[in-house]
């Protein structure tokens, strides 16, 4: 890291966090927690100006060819800075045609384009590639609810990546391989962990703090002329690798393919490559269907049972996300807002009902729910369940 990049990183980890935390405490103490205009103006100005000094130096320095990690780190830091400016209403894409922060935009565009990523902070910056120094990871604030959210998210993402990695290793072995058992087992245990992390998050996260002090940092903002959607915990390829490998979602489905295209640039380049590879494999479900004639074989009984269990656990994680987390932490508090306060509520930008519908579609694909209006794999899974006749039917 260059001296300027290092100084910016130090500022993001210290003064930036302190200023955001002070502002959050001021907003949260007000009767109307959703309105931030006119509150803490001196702190907001200091945050904007101090960050700008770092940005200007980095922009002047240009691309120092200091390697991927450095550019990725600067992209994350300038992204956190712009995300905070958006959160404090120092910029708002609805009232501007271009970002008022031209230098920060230029720096983000330069880094994003050179890395092959969207020019804003991504999930990886706050989760899988959020380097802890002395036990402290990067965050917008030092509020315990933000760190709880970040840490449980990261654990969930890491476990989904473990499950995806195990399932991917079955592809070259084939579903009849005796050795597939160890991989199904790894995937099962990883998904059980995700269920546990989701439960903990549901039980421990404070609804009001999350809704009013954490979520607003994930709103869309402009970089240059263009508006970029916010990061969300879902911008990693592992979850989609699982979708495709299990066969619950298909890259040939126009709805799902669009989702993959939209999220591609929010992922690390290495994840983009893994996801593209997964689009070319035959799914495990299709492998089992193709092997239906061998359903009497021991391998089919054993491996199909393990496969169905993995599908069931994965479906449970998807149901938890929608029916517990989204409902409790987004839908319920949003219903209590006054009209006009719903603008910019979601990370991706669409109005909340539209977003909820699309998250519901994902849940139903992942749980293989019986739906006449959606091509889920319900019948195909039923077929495998019927063939794996020695099994107790799993719950999906
Ligand atoms: C308080 C907890 C959480 C809440 C309230 C929440 C809410 C949301 C919302 C509202 C979206 C849609 C974002 C948008 O487009 O605007 C989303 C997307 C997503 N979230 Fe979460 N989330 C939470 C935790 C998690 C965790 C722990 C994970 C996994 C580790 C996760 C995985 C995903 C994924 C993969 C997506 C992308 C859509 C999909 O493929 O399902 N979320 N989340």
XYZ file of C-alpha atoms and ligand atoms in Angstrom:
439
model
C 0.000 0.000 0.000
C 1.303 3.511 -0.805
C 1.645 6.091 1.971
C -1.481 7.913 0.759
C -3.521 4.712 0.538
C -2.321 3.772 3.995
C -3.254 7.176 5.452
C -6.735 6.973 3.899
C -7.186 3.480 5.331
C -6.169 4.697 8.795
C -8.634 7.577 8.579
C -11.444 5.219 7.492
C -10.702 2.998 10.496
C -10.587 5.851 13.032
C -11.962 9.399 12.562
C -14.461 8.267 9.908
C -15.934 5.671 12.298
C -16.039 8.159 15.178
C -17.845 10.805 13.102
C -20.409 8.358 11.716
C -21.035 6.970 15.203
C -21.575 10.455 16.666
C -24.001 11.299 13.870
C -25.904 8.036 14.346
C -26.260 8.722 18.050
C -27.602 12.208 17.314
C -30.122 10.927 14.762
C -31.173 8.041 16.969
C -31.898 10.347 19.924
C -34.417 12.332 17.868
C -38.100 11.689 17.846
C -38.055 11.271 14.072
C -35.117 8.935 13.585
C -35.525 8.834 9.823
C -34.898 12.540 9.298
C -31.234 13.522 9.235
C -31.351 16.954 7.554
C -29.934 19.776 9.669
C -28.540 17.435 12.328
C -24.815 17.368 13.135
C -23.900 19.673 10.264
C -20.397 20.438 11.599
C -19.556 16.739 11.864
C -20.958 16.083 8.394
C -18.799 18.885 6.946
C -15.691 17.556 8.704
C -16.351 14.051 7.411
C -16.782 15.349 3.856
C -13.700 17.618 3.955
C -11.283 15.288 5.734
C -12.149 12.450 3.356
C -11.783 14.778 0.392
C -8.171 15.598 1.360
C -7.267 11.887 1.199
C -9.164 11.385 -2.039
C -7.425 14.343 -3.736
C -3.973 12.996 -2.826
C -4.799 9.520 -4.098
C -6.225 10.884 -7.315
C -3.123 12.955 -7.914
C -0.928 9.947 -7.235
C -2.797 8.042 -9.950
C -2.590 4.323 -10.550
C 0.661 3.435 -8.847
C 0.498 -0.144 -10.036
C 0.714 -1.287 -6.461
C -1.182 -4.501 -7.075
C -4.724 -5.798 -6.789
C -5.006 -5.611 -3.001
C -4.081 -1.963 -2.882
C -6.517 -0.896 -5.636
C -9.221 -3.073 -4.078
C -8.572 -1.466 -0.692
C -8.752 2.079 -2.116
C -11.977 1.191 -3.972
C -13.485 -0.057 -0.721
C -12.394 3.009 1.221
C -13.596 5.546 -1.314
C -16.800 3.507 -1.502
C -17.308 3.609 2.269
C -16.704 7.368 2.135
C -19.291 7.878 -0.639
C -21.724 5.490 1.103
C -21.480 7.605 4.256
C -21.970 10.861 2.312
C -25.111 9.322 0.848
C -26.288 8.137 4.245
C -25.910 11.640 5.705
C -27.766 13.139 2.710
C -24.726 15.077 1.478
C -25.569 13.490 -1.845
C -28.790 11.931 -3.055
C -29.167 10.443 -6.536
C -32.835 11.458 -6.661
C -31.996 15.162 -6.664
C -28.747 15.113 -8.683
C -27.770 14.201 -12.211
C -24.188 13.495 -11.294
C -22.326 12.974 -8.072
C -21.283 16.267 -6.458
C -18.080 14.445 -5.437
C -16.213 14.510 -8.722
C -12.806 13.527 -7.379
C -14.093 10.635 -5.278
C -16.062 9.477 -8.333
C -12.977 9.664 -10.539
C -10.931 7.677 -8.026
C -13.660 5.034 -7.664
C -14.102 4.769 -11.440
C -10.365 4.420 -11.990
C -10.023 1.664 -9.367
C -13.243 -0.140 -10.367
C -12.380 -0.179 -14.062
C -8.841 -1.394 -13.437
C -10.094 -4.217 -11.196
C -13.076 -5.225 -13.350
C -15.585 -4.362 -10.628
C -18.381 -1.834 -10.090
C -16.894 1.501 -8.917
C -18.327 1.289 -5.411
C -17.767 -0.614 -2.213
C -18.935 -4.191 -2.421
C -19.902 -6.870 0.077
C -16.394 -8.308 -0.046
C -14.963 -5.044 1.327
C -16.981 -5.419 4.512
C -17.141 -9.203 4.695
C -14.745 -11.744 3.206
C -11.957 -9.238 2.482
C -12.413 -6.958 5.460
C -8.978 -7.181 7.053
C -9.045 -6.953 10.832
C -6.198 -5.040 12.450
C -5.668 -5.799 16.119
C -9.045 -7.553 16.163
C -10.963 -4.647 14.637
C -12.588 -4.981 11.215
C -13.627 -2.004 9.063
C -17.128 -0.656 9.574
C -19.048 2.572 9.203
C -19.663 2.958 12.923
C -18.576 1.332 16.152
C -22.177 0.466 17.067
C -22.456 -3.079 18.376
C -25.373 -3.786 16.056
C -23.298 -2.964 13.015
C -20.422 -5.208 14.074
C -22.861 -7.999 14.978
C -24.444 -7.676 11.529
C -21.069 -7.640 9.751
C -19.631 -10.566 11.678
C -22.666 -12.853 11.373
C -23.003 -11.932 7.682
C -19.367 -12.789 7.126
C -19.688 -16.113 8.932
C -22.775 -16.909 6.842
C -21.015 -15.987 3.602
C -17.909 -18.022 4.494
C -20.074 -21.052 5.262
C -22.035 -20.725 2.030
C -18.707 -20.509 0.204
C -17.589 -23.708 1.933
C -20.784 -25.462 0.857
C -20.371 -24.189 -2.721
C -16.763 -25.333 -2.822
C -17.680 -28.840 -1.620
C -20.520 -29.182 -4.124
C -18.303 -27.960 -6.960
C -15.815 -30.716 -6.205
C -18.533 -33.310 -6.843
C -18.783 -32.228 -10.497
C -15.583 -33.953 -11.700
C -16.235 -36.991 -9.462
C -19.782 -37.532 -10.668
C -22.839 -38.271 -8.502
C -22.152 -42.009 -8.427
C -18.751 -41.574 -6.773
C -18.318 -43.196 -3.368
C -16.115 -40.243 -2.375
C -18.954 -37.756 -2.921
C -20.198 -38.593 0.592
C -17.493 -36.526 2.259
C -18.335 -33.528 0.084
C -22.090 -33.749 0.692
C -21.259 -34.001 4.367
C -19.096 -30.858 4.300
C -21.889 -28.988 2.488
C -24.437 -30.208 5.044
C -22.398 -29.056 8.013
C -21.672 -25.680 6.408
C -25.384 -25.107 5.757
C -26.257 -26.120 9.310
C -23.840 -23.405 10.417
C -25.581 -20.835 8.201
C -28.892 -21.759 9.844
C -27.333 -21.195 13.252
C -25.805 -17.807 12.285
C -29.141 -16.660 10.858
C -30.878 -17.703 14.079
C -28.371 -15.763 16.154
C -28.708 -12.668 13.999
C -32.482 -12.871 14.242
C -32.351 -13.191 18.022
C -29.637 -10.649 18.803
C -29.832 -7.801 16.285
C -31.771 -4.764 17.477
C -34.463 -3.951 14.917
C -34.451 -0.182 15.404
C -30.664 0.184 15.438
C -30.314 -1.980 12.344
C -33.075 -0.199 10.476
C -32.127 3.365 11.352
C -28.339 3.205 11.865
C -26.931 0.331 9.772
C -29.128 -0.225 6.716
C -28.957 3.421 5.478
C -25.255 3.012 4.581
C -26.273 0.490 1.918
C -28.340 2.854 -0.214
C -27.621 3.417 -3.907
C -25.486 6.410 -4.816
C -24.057 8.044 -7.906
C -20.482 7.639 -9.059
C -19.974 10.217 -11.777
C -23.225 10.267 -13.726
C -24.386 6.764 -13.054
C -26.286 5.506 -10.045
C -24.970 2.252 -8.557
C -27.099 0.068 -6.377
C -26.050 -0.558 -2.801
C -24.054 -3.537 -1.653
C -25.958 -6.258 0.136
C -24.902 -9.399 1.937
C -25.689 -11.311 -1.231
C -22.971 -10.049 -3.536
C -20.787 -13.116 -3.422
C -20.888 -15.926 -5.933
C -21.145 -18.810 -3.434
C -24.912 -18.627 -3.057
C -25.435 -18.661 -6.818
C -22.896 -21.436 -7.255
C -25.026 -23.500 -4.846
C -28.220 -22.550 -6.749
C -26.698 -23.722 -10.021
C -24.822 -26.765 -8.741
C -27.829 -28.154 -6.906
C -29.990 -27.271 -9.918
C -32.598 -25.274 -7.972
C -32.023 -22.240 -10.207
C -31.007 -22.322 -13.852
C -28.807 -19.929 -15.794
C -31.179 -20.438 -18.745
C -34.071 -18.946 -16.753
C -34.300 -15.303 -17.946
C -35.199 -13.982 -14.483
C -32.315 -15.745 -12.819
C -29.816 -15.041 -15.632
C -30.623 -11.323 -15.376
C -29.937 -11.458 -11.652
C -26.541 -13.033 -12.311
C -25.653 -10.432 -14.932
C -26.694 -7.602 -12.602
C -24.590 -8.841 -9.742
C -21.508 -9.959 -11.647
C -19.542 -6.698 -11.308
C -20.254 -6.493 -7.581
C -18.160 -9.620 -7.075
C -14.433 -10.146 -6.983
C -13.000 -11.123 -10.385
C -12.053 -14.599 -9.092
C -15.671 -15.120 -7.976
C -16.971 -13.924 -11.329
C -14.841 -16.630 -12.976
C -16.102 -19.363 -10.614
C -19.694 -18.364 -11.207
C -19.216 -18.423 -14.983
C -17.765 -21.927 -14.694
C -20.795 -23.086 -12.675
C -23.062 -21.891 -15.485
C -21.471 -24.463 -17.781
C -21.916 -27.555 -15.557
C -24.826 -29.987 -15.554
C -26.490 -29.622 -12.168
C -26.416 -32.413 -9.601
C -30.205 -32.634 -9.783
C -30.020 -33.185 -13.537
C -27.286 -35.787 -12.972
C -29.533 -37.716 -10.587
C -32.500 -37.443 -12.964
C -30.336 -38.746 -15.810
C -29.284 -41.674 -13.592
C -32.861 -42.525 -12.572
C -32.480 -45.952 -14.212
C -29.872 -46.827 -11.564
C -32.012 -45.830 -8.612
C -31.780 -49.332 -7.129
C -28.004 -49.059 -6.793
C -26.490 -48.437 -3.371
C -24.624 -45.383 -4.612
C -27.841 -43.803 -5.848
C -29.613 -44.400 -2.560
C -26.733 -43.036 -0.518
C -25.817 -40.043 -2.636
C -29.379 -39.055 -3.536
C -30.253 -39.092 0.173
C -27.327 -36.796 0.922
C -28.215 -34.559 -2.024
C -31.825 -34.217 -0.853
C -30.644 -33.350 2.625
C -28.359 -30.616 1.275
C -31.273 -29.222 -0.781
C -33.468 -29.223 2.302
C -30.886 -27.380 4.416
C -30.221 -24.854 1.675
C -33.976 -24.264 1.358
C -34.127 -23.651 5.106
C -31.447 -20.947 4.878
C -33.378 -19.239 2.061
C -36.632 -19.403 4.005
C -34.906 -17.962 7.079
C -33.518 -15.065 5.044
C -36.898 -14.085 3.691
C -39.343 -15.126 6.406
C -37.233 -14.139 9.399
C -34.517 -11.620 8.534
C -36.110 -9.573 5.764
C -39.503 -9.600 7.471
C -38.258 -8.595 10.924
C -35.531 -6.140 9.979
C -36.860 -4.509 6.795
C -40.528 -5.171 6.129
C -41.915 -4.646 9.634
C -40.055 -1.399 10.466
C -40.724 -0.030 6.948
C -44.445 -0.504 7.546
C -44.154 1.890 10.500
C -42.588 4.719 8.436
C -44.566 7.751 7.310
C -45.367 8.135 3.590
C -42.423 9.772 1.826
C -39.852 8.167 4.115
C -39.669 5.008 2.041
C -37.494 6.542 -0.705
C -34.102 4.908 -1.072
C -35.025 2.235 1.427
C -33.611 -0.705 -0.457
C -30.039 -1.399 -1.449
C -30.942 -2.141 -5.045
C -33.271 0.801 -5.467
C -36.702 -0.614 -6.453
C -39.697 0.121 -4.237
C -39.924 -2.233 -1.276
C -42.915 -4.309 -2.531
C -41.062 -5.001 -5.809
C -37.916 -6.032 -3.964
C -39.873 -8.265 -1.576
C -41.537 -10.005 -4.496
C -38.209 -10.738 -6.104
C -36.739 -12.037 -2.824
C -39.839 -14.240 -2.472
C -39.208 -15.653 -5.947
C -35.662 -16.550 -4.921
C -36.912 -18.185 -1.732
C -39.415 -20.283 -3.690
C -36.818 -21.359 -6.241
C -34.411 -22.352 -3.473
C -37.047 -24.220 -1.467
C -38.380 -25.797 -4.697
C -41.832 -24.666 -3.646
C -44.853 -25.962 -5.583
C -45.857 -22.945 -7.699
C -47.847 -22.916 -10.919
C -46.554 -19.513 -11.977
C -42.847 -20.208 -11.438
C -40.602 -22.926 -12.864
C -39.297 -24.345 -9.583
C -37.775 -27.831 -9.397
C -40.530 -29.095 -7.118
C -41.593 -32.010 -9.349
C -38.037 -33.055 -10.159
C -37.097 -33.183 -6.498
C -40.273 -35.165 -5.774
C -39.169 -37.621 -8.421
C -35.742 -38.109 -6.817
C -37.408 -38.378 -3.438
C -39.651 -41.113 -4.800
C -36.677 -42.966 -6.288
C -34.629 -42.748 -3.138
C -37.265 -44.947 -1.575
C -35.299 -46.028 1.449
C -35.238 -42.483 2.743
C -37.321 -40.594 5.219
C -38.658 -37.724 3.062
C -36.841 -34.459 3.793
C -38.960 -31.475 4.659
C -39.000 -29.630 1.329
C -30.400 -8.570 9.264
C -30.109 -9.484 8.375
C -30.414 -9.367 6.912
C -31.343 -8.594 6.284
C -32.339 -7.631 6.877
C -31.199 -8.853 4.863
C -31.950 -8.232 3.885
C -31.717 -8.336 2.555
C -32.338 -7.535 1.552
C -33.389 -6.451 1.800
C -31.831 -7.918 0.360
C -32.147 -7.327 -0.980
C -31.222 -6.169 -1.144
C -31.636 -5.232 -2.211
O -31.542 -5.643 -3.385
O -32.054 -4.118 -1.907
C -30.906 -8.981 0.605
C -30.218 -9.655 -0.354
C -29.459 -10.753 -0.106
N -29.049 -11.198 1.120
Fe -29.665 -10.526 2.897
N -30.221 -9.784 4.674
C -29.704 -10.120 5.892
C -28.693 -10.999 6.130
C -28.156 -11.832 5.178
C -27.216 -12.886 5.447
C -26.667 -13.264 6.817
C -26.950 -13.480 4.255
C -26.047 -14.635 3.913
C -24.938 -14.835 4.448
C -27.708 -12.792 3.240
C -27.714 -13.081 1.912
C -28.334 -12.338 0.941
C -28.291 -12.659 -0.455
C -27.589 -13.848 -1.088
C -28.973 -11.627 -1.117
C -29.137 -11.433 -2.634
C -30.421 -11.981 -3.073
C -30.383 -13.493 -3.041
O -29.651 -14.094 -3.837
O -31.101 -14.053 -2.196
N -28.421 -11.798 3.852
N -30.853 -9.211 1.943
